Amino acid sequence: MYGGGYVPVGAEEPKAPAENPELLAQFEARIARGEKIEPRDWMPAAYRKQLIRMIEQHAHSEIIGSLPEGTWITRAPGFRRKLALMAKVQDEVGHAQLLYSAAETLGKSREEMINDLINGKSKYSNVFNYPAETWADVAVIGFLIDAAAIVNQVANSKGSYGPYCRALERICYEESFHLKQGHSVFVWLATGTPMQRDMLQQALNRWWEPIMHFFGPSDKMSQHTETLMRWKVKMASNDVMRQQFLNMYVPKIWELGLTLPDPQLRKDETTGEWLFTEPNWDTFFKVINGDGPCNRERLAVRKVAEERGAWVRAALSRADARFVTPLA
Ligand code: FAQ
């Protein structure tokens, strides 16, 4: 039995009926026992809605995320680097496929999701609204953004919604390869010529604030964390994940003799907490609401891809129809 219907974005949202308290209690008890919720199980309308929002944004992030690195495929230094980058970009698009399929199990069609992306109604990760200016940007994305994504996704793969968790498990295996690819380029540049090191340092300076933003607003500002953690969609808060990332990766950056553009950044050895300058959250909200350095360009590229692919989708749907209609 489906619990609560999917309400398309932009449609007049009916007042949510109060959930049946008995079903809600059973649902929450299942989650507390660590059971997975599957598409045909009863679920509160708010759980469905939140999952669609989060999985859809994640899927969009994967396809839009392939764009900054994609611009470097033709310029990657050497055949091996080119091959690895091409495989990575292809994987990211594959992750979007897995995630759109997981979101579709909740009742929103892929077409609606893509339309909402192109029309700017749906969000995607802040980090992909910045340009990849040099080859060192590819190193920072591959090493640190993939690392940040892994921190988030390994935790959430232990969550409550079966299709999303299974997609995340598979994605995490591939992201681990991406991290190795990014780390290899990062170390190569960090231990290279002074010019290569400088290029890497500049890229690190540019990306640091967007990476701090990546985990979402601090817990006191986050709108959805409390509900999502109660329902085990998110398995850790934004601040906890940010701390985990800092703890794992800042030492690796410092070991290479690189610096980070935050004079306050240090670990408080008594509490184990990382202290840092609060990133500028006004910038973050501006970027995620469509006004970052590359938002317009990213959506324009997606729109062109969508238009150019229309004939393929039309041909495939006709082929499908022919396949299921018995020939006269
Ligand atoms: N960017 O209440 P919260 C990748 C929005 S995949 C944009 O804290 P929540 C792979 C949020 O939607 C990267 N928007 O939100 C790759 C909400 O707005 P709304 C993507 C953000 O959901 C690597 C508002 O702010 N990963 O990188 C961001 O509890 C390399 C309030 O925030 C995922 O999507 C942000 N960073 O927590 C590809 C993982 N943060 O919707 C290529 C799944 C927050 O109410 C190359 N998602 N917002 O209008 C999540 O884990 C969560 O959604 C968070 C945000 C943690 C991102």
CSV table of C-alpha atoms and ligand atoms in Angstrom, one decimal:
chain,number,residue,atom,x,y,z
A,1,MET,CA,0.0,0.0,0.0
A,2,TYR,CA,1.4,3.4,-0.9
A,3,GLY,CA,1.3,6.0,1.8
A,4,GLY,CA,0.8,9.6,0.6
A,5,GLY,CA,1.0,10.5,-3.1
A,6,TYR,CA,3.7,12.3,-4.9
A,7,VAL,CA,2.9,16.0,-5.4
A,8,PRO,CA,4.5,17.4,-8.6
A,9,VAL,CA,6.7,20.5,-8.0
A,10,GLY,CA,4.7,23.6,-8.8
A,11,ALA,CA,1.3,22.0,-8.3
A,12,GLU,CA,-1.0,23.3,-5.6
A,13,GLU,CA,0.0,21.3,-2.6
A,14,PRO,CA,-3.1,19.9,-0.8
A,15,LYS,CA,-3.0,20.2,3.0
A,16,ALA,CA,-1.3,17.0,4.1
A,17,PRO,CA,-3.8,14.7,5.8
A,18,ALA,CA,-2.7,13.6,9.3
A,19,GLU,CA,-0.9,10.3,9.0
A,20,ASN,CA,-2.7,7.3,10.5
A,21,PRO,CA,-1.0,7.1,13.9
A,22,GLU,CA,-0.9,3.3,14.0
A,23,LEU,CA,0.8,3.0,10.6
A,24,LEU,CA,3.2,5.8,11.5
A,25,ALA,CA,4.1,4.0,14.8
A,26,GLN,CA,4.7,0.7,12.9
A,27,PHE,CA,6.8,2.5,10.3
A,28,GLU,CA,8.9,4.2,12.9
A,29,ALA,CA,9.3,0.9,14.8
A,30,ARG,CA,10.6,-0.8,11.6
A,31,ILE,CA,13.1,2.0,11.1
A,32,ALA,CA,14.2,1.8,14.7
A,33,ARG,CA,14.8,-2.0,14.2
A,34,GLY,CA,17.1,-1.2,11.3
A,35,GLU,CA,14.7,-2.6,8.6
A,36,LYS,CA,14.8,-1.3,5.1
A,37,ILE,CA,11.7,0.4,3.7
A,38,GLU,CA,10.9,-0.8,0.2
A,39,PRO,CA,8.9,1.1,-2.6
A,40,ARG,CA,5.6,-0.8,-1.9
A,41,ASP,CA,5.7,-0.4,1.8
A,42,TRP,CA,3.6,2.1,3.6
A,43,MET,CA,5.5,5.4,4.3
A,44,PRO,CA,4.4,8.8,5.5
A,45,ALA,CA,3.9,11.4,2.7
A,46,ALA,CA,6.7,13.6,4.2
A,47,TYR,CA,9.2,10.7,4.1
A,48,ARG,CA,8.4,10.1,0.4
A,49,LYS,CA,8.7,13.8,-0.4
A,50,GLN,CA,12.0,14.3,1.5
A,51,LEU,CA,13.5,11.2,-0.2
A,52,ILE,CA,12.5,12.4,-3.7
A,53,ARG,CA,14.0,15.8,-2.9
A,54,MET,CA,17.3,14.4,-1.7
A,55,ILE,CA,17.8,11.6,-4.2
A,56,GLU,CA,16.8,13.8,-7.1
A,57,GLN,CA,19.2,16.6,-6.0
A,58,HIS,CA,21.9,13.9,-5.6
A,59,ALA,CA,21.2,12.6,-9.2
A,60,HIS,CA,21.3,16.1,-10.7
A,61,SER,CA,24.6,16.6,-8.8
A,62,GLU,CA,26.1,13.6,-10.6
A,63,ILE,CA,25.2,14.7,-14.1
A,64,ILE,CA,26.1,18.4,-13.5
A,65,GLY,CA,29.2,17.3,-11.6
A,66,SER,CA,30.5,15.6,-14.7
A,67,LEU,CA,30.6,18.9,-16.5
A,68,PRO,CA,33.6,20.8,-14.9
A,69,GLU,CA,35.8,17.7,-15.2
A,70,GLY,CA,34.4,16.8,-18.6
A,71,THR,CA,35.9,20.0,-20.0
A,72,TRP,CA,39.4,18.6,-19.2
A,73,ILE,CA,39.1,15.3,-21.1
A,74,THR,CA,40.6,16.7,-24.2
A,75,ARG,CA,43.3,18.6,-22.3
A,76,ALA,CA,44.3,16.0,-19.7
A,77,PRO,CA,48.1,15.6,-19.8
A,78,GLY,CA,48.8,12.3,-21.4
A,79,PHE,CA,46.9,9.3,-22.6
A,80,ARG,CA,46.6,7.5,-19.2
A,81,ARG,CA,45.2,10.6,-17.4
A,82,LYS,CA,42.8,11.1,-20.3
A,83,LEU,CA,41.6,7.5,-20.2
A,84,ALA,CA,41.1,7.6,-16.4
A,85,LEU,CA,39.2,10.9,-16.5
A,86,MET,CA,37.0,9.7,-19.3
A,87,ALA,CA,36.1,6.6,-17.3
A,88,LYS,CA,35.4,8.7,-14.2
A,89,VAL,CA,33.1,11.1,-16.0
A,90,GLN,CA,31.2,8.2,-17.5
A,91,ASP,CA,30.9,6.7,-14.0
A,92,GLU,CA,29.4,9.9,-12.7
A,93,VAL,CA,26.7,9.9,-15.4
A,94,GLY,CA,26.0,6.2,-14.5
A,95,HIS,CA,25.5,7.2,-10.9
A,96,ALA,CA,22.9,9.7,-12.0
A,97,GLN,CA,21.1,6.8,-13.8
A,98,LEU,CA,21.1,4.7,-10.7
A,99,LEU,CA,19.9,7.6,-8.6
A,100,TYR,CA,17.1,8.7,-11.0
A,101,SER,CA,15.9,5.0,-11.0
A,102,ALA,CA,15.9,5.0,-7.1
A,103,ALA,CA,13.9,8.3,-7.1
A,104,GLU,CA,11.4,7.0,-9.7
A,105,THR,CA,10.4,4.2,-7.3
A,106,LEU,CA,8.9,6.9,-5.1
A,107,GLY,CA,6.6,8.1,-7.9
A,108,LYS,CA,8.3,11.0,-9.7
A,109,SER,CA,9.1,10.4,-13.3
A,110,ARG,CA,12.6,11.0,-14.7
A,111,GLU,CA,11.2,13.4,-17.2
A,112,GLU,CA,9.7,15.6,-14.4
A,113,MET,CA,13.0,15.4,-12.6
A,114,ILE,CA,15.0,16.5,-15.6
A,115,ASN,CA,12.5,19.3,-16.4
A,116,ASP,CA,12.8,20.6,-12.8
A,117,LEU,CA,16.6,20.6,-13.1
A,118,ILE,CA,16.6,22.5,-16.4
A,119,ASN,CA,14.0,25.0,-15.2
A,120,GLY,CA,16.0,25.7,-12.0
A,121,LYS,CA,13.3,24.3,-9.7
A,122,SER,CA,15.5,21.6,-8.3
A,123,LYS,CA,18.8,22.1,-6.6
A,124,TYR,CA,22.1,20.3,-7.1
A,125,SER,CA,25.4,20.4,-5.2
A,126,ASN,CA,26.9,23.9,-4.8
A,127,VAL,CA,30.4,22.7,-5.8
A,128,PHE,CA,29.5,22.2,-9.4
A,129,ASN,CA,28.8,25.9,-10.0
A,130,TYR,CA,32.5,26.8,-10.0
A,131,PRO,CA,34.8,26.5,-13.0
A,132,ALA,CA,37.6,24.0,-13.3
A,133,GLU,CA,40.2,26.6,-14.4
A,134,THR,CA,43.3,24.5,-14.5
A,135,TRP,CA,44.3,20.8,-14.4
A,136,ALA,CA,44.9,21.2,-10.7
A,137,ASP,CA,41.2,21.9,-10.3
A,138,VAL,CA,40.6,18.4,-11.6
A,139,ALA,CA,43.0,17.1,-8.9
A,140,VAL,CA,41.1,18.9,-6.2
A,141,ILE,CA,37.7,17.8,-7.4
A,142,GLY,CA,38.8,14.2,-7.9
A,143,PHE,CA,40.6,14.0,-4.5
A,144,LEU,CA,38.6,16.2,-2.1
A,145,ILE,CA,35.1,16.5,-3.6
A,146,ASP,CA,35.0,12.7,-4.2
A,147,ALA,CA,36.3,12.2,-0.6
A,148,ALA,CA,33.6,14.5,0.8
A,149,ALA,CA,31.0,12.7,-1.3
A,150,ILE,CA,32.3,9.3,0.1
A,151,VAL,CA,32.0,10.5,3.7
A,152,ASN,CA,28.4,11.5,3.0
A,153,GLN,CA,27.4,8.4,1.0
A,154,VAL,CA,29.1,5.7,3.0
A,155,ALA,CA,27.1,7.0,6.1
A,156,ASN,CA,23.8,7.3,4.2
A,157,SER,CA,24.2,3.9,2.5
A,158,LYS,CA,23.3,2.4,5.9
A,159,GLY,CA,20.0,4.4,5.9
A,160,SER,CA,16.4,3.3,5.8
A,161,TYR,CA,15.3,3.4,2.1
A,162,GLY,CA,16.3,0.2,0.3
A,163,PRO,CA,16.6,1.5,-3.3
A,164,TYR,CA,18.7,4.5,-2.3
A,165,CYS,CA,21.0,2.5,0.0
A,166,ARG,CA,21.6,-0.1,-2.7
A,167,ALA,CA,22.4,2.6,-5.2
A,168,LEU,CA,24.8,4.3,-2.7
A,169,GLU,CA,26.6,1.1,-2.0
A,170,ARG,CA,27.4,0.6,-5.6
A,171,ILE,CA,28.3,4.3,-6.1
A,172,CYS,CA,30.7,4.2,-3.2
A,173,TYR,CA,32.8,1.4,-4.7
A,174,GLU,CA,33.2,3.5,-7.9
A,175,GLU,CA,33.8,6.7,-5.9
A,176,SER,CA,36.7,5.0,-4.2
A,177,PHE,CA,38.4,4.6,-7.5
A,178,HIS,CA,37.7,8.2,-8.3
A,179,LEU,CA,39.4,9.2,-5.1
A,180,LYS,CA,42.5,7.2,-6.0
A,181,GLN,CA,42.6,8.9,-9.4
A,182,GLY,CA,42.2,12.3,-7.8
A,183,HIS,CA,44.8,11.5,-5.1
A,184,SER,CA,47.3,10.4,-7.7
A,185,VAL,CA,47.0,13.6,-9.7
A,186,PHE,CA,47.0,15.7,-6.5
A,187,VAL,CA,50.2,14.1,-5.2
A,188,TRP,CA,51.8,14.3,-8.6
A,189,LEU,CA,51.3,18.0,-8.7
A,190,ALA,CA,52.2,18.5,-5.0
A,191,THR,CA,55.5,16.8,-5.6
A,192,GLY,CA,56.2,18.3,-9.0
A,193,THR,CA,57.8,21.5,-10.2
A,194,PRO,CA,57.3,24.8,-8.3
A,195,MET,CA,54.9,25.8,-11.1
A,196,GLN,CA,52.8,22.7,-10.6
A,197,ARG,CA,52.8,23.1,-6.8
A,198,ASP,CA,51.7,26.7,-7.2
A,199,MET,CA,48.9,25.7,-9.6
A,200,LEU,CA,47.7,23.2,-7.0
A,201,GLN,CA,47.9,25.6,-4.1
A,202,GLN,CA,45.9,28.2,-6.1
A,203,ALA,CA,43.2,25.6,-6.9
A,204,LEU,CA,43.1,24.5,-3.3
A,205,ASN,CA,42.6,28.1,-2.2
A,206,ARG,CA,39.7,28.6,-4.7
A,207,TRP,CA,37.9,25.4,-3.8
A,208,TRP,CA,38.3,25.4,0.0
A,209,GLU,CA,35.2,27.4,0.8
A,210,PRO,CA,32.9,25.6,-1.6
A,211,ILE,CA,34.2,22.3,-0.1
A,212,MET,CA,33.3,23.6,3.4
A,213,HIS,CA,29.8,24.4,2.1
A,214,PHE,CA,29.5,21.0,0.5
A,215,PHE,CA,28.2,19.3,3.7
A,216,GLY,CA,25.3,21.8,3.9
A,217,PRO,CA,24.6,24.6,6.3
A,218,SER,CA,25.7,24.3,9.9
A,219,ASP,CA,23.3,22.2,12.1
A,220,LYS,CA,21.7,25.2,13.7
A,221,MET,CA,20.7,26.5,10.2
A,222,SER,CA,19.8,23.1,8.6
A,223,GLN,CA,16.1,22.7,7.9
A,224,HIS,CA,15.8,19.0,7.2
A,225,THR,CA,18.4,17.3,9.3
A,226,GLU,CA,16.3,16.6,12.4
A,227,THR,CA,13.5,14.9,10.4
A,228,LEU,CA,15.8,13.1,8.1
A,229,MET,CA,17.9,11.7,10.9
A,230,ARG,CA,14.8,10.5,12.8
A,231,TRP,CA,13.8,8.5,9.7
A,232,LYS,CA,17.4,7.4,9.0
A,233,VAL,CA,17.6,9.0,5.6
A,234,LYS,CA,20.6,11.0,6.8
A,235,MET,CA,22.8,9.0,9.2
A,236,ALA,CA,24.8,12.0,10.5
A,237,SER,CA,24.3,15.7,10.7
A,238,ASN,CA,26.0,18.2,8.3
A,239,ASP,CA,28.4,19.3,11.0
A,240,VAL,CA,29.3,15.8,12.0
A,241,MET,CA,30.1,14.9,8.4
A,242,ARG,CA,32.1,18.1,7.9
A,243,GLN,CA,34.2,17.3,11.0
A,244,GLN,CA,34.8,13.7,9.8
A,245,PHE,CA,36.0,15.1,6.5
A,246,LEU,CA,38.4,17.6,8.1
A,247,ASN,CA,39.7,14.9,10.4
A,248,MET,CA,40.5,12.6,7.6
A,249,TYR,CA,41.8,14.9,4.9
A,250,VAL,CA,43.3,18.1,6.4
A,251,PRO,CA,46.3,16.1,7.7
A,252,LYS,CA,46.8,14.6,4.3
A,253,ILE,CA,46.9,18.1,2.7
A,254,TRP,CA,49.2,19.5,5.3
A,255,GLU,CA,51.5,16.4,5.0
A,256,LEU,CA,52.2,17.5,1.4
A,257,GLY,CA,53.3,20.9,2.6
A,258,LEU,CA,50.3,22.7,1.2
A,259,THR,CA,48.3,25.3,3.1
A,260,LEU,CA,44.6,25.9,3.5
A,261,PRO,CA,43.2,29.5,3.3
A,262,ASP,CA,41.8,29.6,6.8
A,263,PRO,CA,44.1,30.8,9.6
A,264,GLN,CA,41.7,29.5,12.3
A,265,LEU,CA,41.8,25.9,11.0
A,266,ARG,CA,43.2,23.6,13.7
A,267,LYS,CA,42.2,20.6,15.7
A,268,ASP,CA,41.4,21.2,19.4
A,269,GLU,CA,43.3,18.3,20.9
A,270,THR,CA,41.2,18.3,24.1
A,271,THR,CA,37.8,18.0,22.4
A,272,GLY,CA,39.0,16.4,19.1
A,273,GLU,CA,36.9,19.0,17.3
A,274,TRP,CA,38.2,20.9,14.3
A,275,LEU,CA,38.0,24.7,14.7
A,276,PHE,CA,37.6,26.8,11.6
A,277,THR,CA,36.3,30.2,10.3
A,278,GLU,CA,32.6,29.9,9.6
A,279,PRO,CA,32.3,29.8,5.8
A,280,ASN,CA,30.2,32.6,4.3
A,281,TRP,CA,26.7,31.1,4.2
A,282,ASP,CA,25.3,34.1,2.2
A,283,THR,CA,27.6,33.0,-0.6
A,284,PHE,CA,26.4,29.4,-0.2
A,285,PHE,CA,22.7,30.3,-0.4
A,286,LYS,CA,23.3,32.6,-3.4
A,287,VAL,CA,25.1,29.8,-5.3
A,288,ILE,CA,22.5,27.1,-4.5
A,289,ASN,CA,19.7,29.4,-5.5
A,290,GLY,CA,21.1,29.9,-9.0
A,291,ASP,CA,23.5,32.8,-8.7
A,292,GLY,CA,26.9,31.2,-8.6
A,293,PRO,CA,29.7,31.7,-11.1
A,294,CYS,CA,28.6,28.9,-13.5
A,295,ASN,CA,24.9,28.1,-12.7
A,296,ARG,CA,23.6,29.6,-15.9
A,297,GLU,CA,26.3,27.9,-18.0
A,298,ARG,CA,25.7,24.5,-16.4
A,299,LEU,CA,21.9,24.5,-17.0
A,300,ALA,CA,22.3,25.8,-20.5
A,301,VAL,CA,24.6,22.9,-21.3
A,302,ARG,CA,22.1,20.5,-19.8
A,303,LYS,CA,19.3,22.1,-21.8
A,304,VAL,CA,21.2,21.7,-25.1
A,305,ALA,CA,22.0,18.0,-24.3
A,306,GLU,CA,18.3,17.5,-23.5
A,307,GLU,CA,17.2,19.1,-26.8
A,308,ARG,CA,19.8,17.2,-28.9
A,309,GLY,CA,18.8,13.9,-27.3
A,310,ALA,CA,15.0,14.4,-27.9
A,311,TRP,CA,15.0,12.5,-31.2
A,312,VAL,CA,16.8,9.5,-29.5
A,313,ARG,CA,14.2,9.3,-26.8
A,314,ALA,CA,11.4,9.6,-29.3
A,315,ALA,CA,12.9,6.9,-31.5
A,316,LEU,CA,13.3,4.6,-28.5
A,317,SER,CA,9.8,5.1,-27.3
A,318,ARG,CA,8.5,4.3,-30.8
A,319,ALA,CA,10.7,1.2,-30.9
A,320,ASP,CA,9.2,0.2,-27.5
A,321,ALA,CA,5.7,0.7,-28.7
A,322,ARG,CA,6.4,-1.4,-31.7
A,323,PHE,CA,7.8,-4.1,-29.6
A,324,VAL,CA,4.8,-4.4,-27.3
A,325,THR,CA,2.1,-3.9,-30.1
A,326,PRO,CA,1.4,-7.1,-31.9
A,327,LEU,CA,1.9,-6.7,-35.7
A,328,ALA,CA,-1.3,-6.7,-37.7
B,1,FAQ,N1,24.5,22.1,-2.4
B,1,FAQ,O1,18.4,21.3,5.6
B,1,FAQ,P1,19.7,21.1,4.8
B,1,FAQ,C1,29.1,14.2,-5.7
B,1,FAQ,C2,20.3,22.8,0.4
B,1,FAQ,S1,27.4,14.0,-5.2
B,1,FAQ,C3,23.2,22.5,-2.8
B,1,FAQ,O2,20.9,20.9,5.6
B,1,FAQ,P2,19.7,18.4,3.8
B,1,FAQ,C4,29.6,13.2,-6.7
B,1,FAQ,C5,19.3,21.7,0.8
B,1,FAQ,O3,18.9,21.0,-0.4
B,1,FAQ,C6,27.1,15.5,-4.3
B,1,FAQ,N2,22.2,22.6,-1.9
B,1,FAQ,O4,19.5,20.0,3.7
B,1,FAQ,C7,30.6,13.8,-7.6
B,1,FAQ,C8,18.1,22.6,1.4
B,1,FAQ,O5,17.4,23.2,0.3
B,1,FAQ,P3,15.9,22.7,-0.1
B,1,FAQ,C9,25.8,15.6,-3.9
B,1,FAQ,C10,22.4,22.3,-0.6
B,1,FAQ,O6,19.1,17.8,2.6
B,1,FAQ,C11,31.9,14.0,-7.2
B,1,FAQ,C12,18.9,23.7,2.1
B,1,FAQ,O7,20.1,23.8,1.5
B,1,FAQ,N3,25.5,14.8,-2.8
B,1,FAQ,O8,29.7,15.1,-5.3
B,1,FAQ,C13,23.7,21.8,-0.2
B,1,FAQ,O9,19.2,17.9,5.1
B,1,FAQ,C14,32.9,14.6,-8.0
B,1,FAQ,C15,19.0,23.4,3.6
B,1,FAQ,O10,19.9,22.4,3.9
B,1,FAQ,C16,24.3,14.6,-2.3
B,1,FAQ,O11,23.3,15.1,-2.9
B,1,FAQ,C17,24.7,21.7,-1.1
B,1,FAQ,N4,26.0,21.3,-0.8
B,1,FAQ,O12,21.3,18.2,3.8
B,1,FAQ,C18,30.3,14.0,-8.9
B,1,FAQ,C19,24.1,13.6,-1.2
B,1,FAQ,N5,23.6,21.5,1.1
B,1,FAQ,O13,16.0,21.4,-0.8
B,1,FAQ,C20,31.2,14.6,-9.8
B,1,FAQ,C21,22.7,13.5,-0.7
B,1,FAQ,C22,22.3,21.8,1.5
B,1,FAQ,O14,15.1,22.7,1.1
B,1,FAQ,C23,32.5,14.9,-9.4
B,1,FAQ,N6,22.3,14.7,0.0
B,1,FAQ,N7,21.6,22.3,0.4
B,1,FAQ,O15,15.5,23.8,-1.1
B,1,FAQ,C24,22.5,14.9,1.3
B,1,FAQ,O16,23.2,14.2,2.0
B,1,FAQ,C25,21.9,16.2,1.9
B,1,FAQ,O17,20.9,16.6,1.0
B,1,FAQ,C26,22.9,17.3,2.1
B,1,FAQ,C27,22.0,18.5,2.7
B,1,FAQ,C28,23.9,16.9,3.2
B,1,FAQ,C29,23.6,17.7,0.9
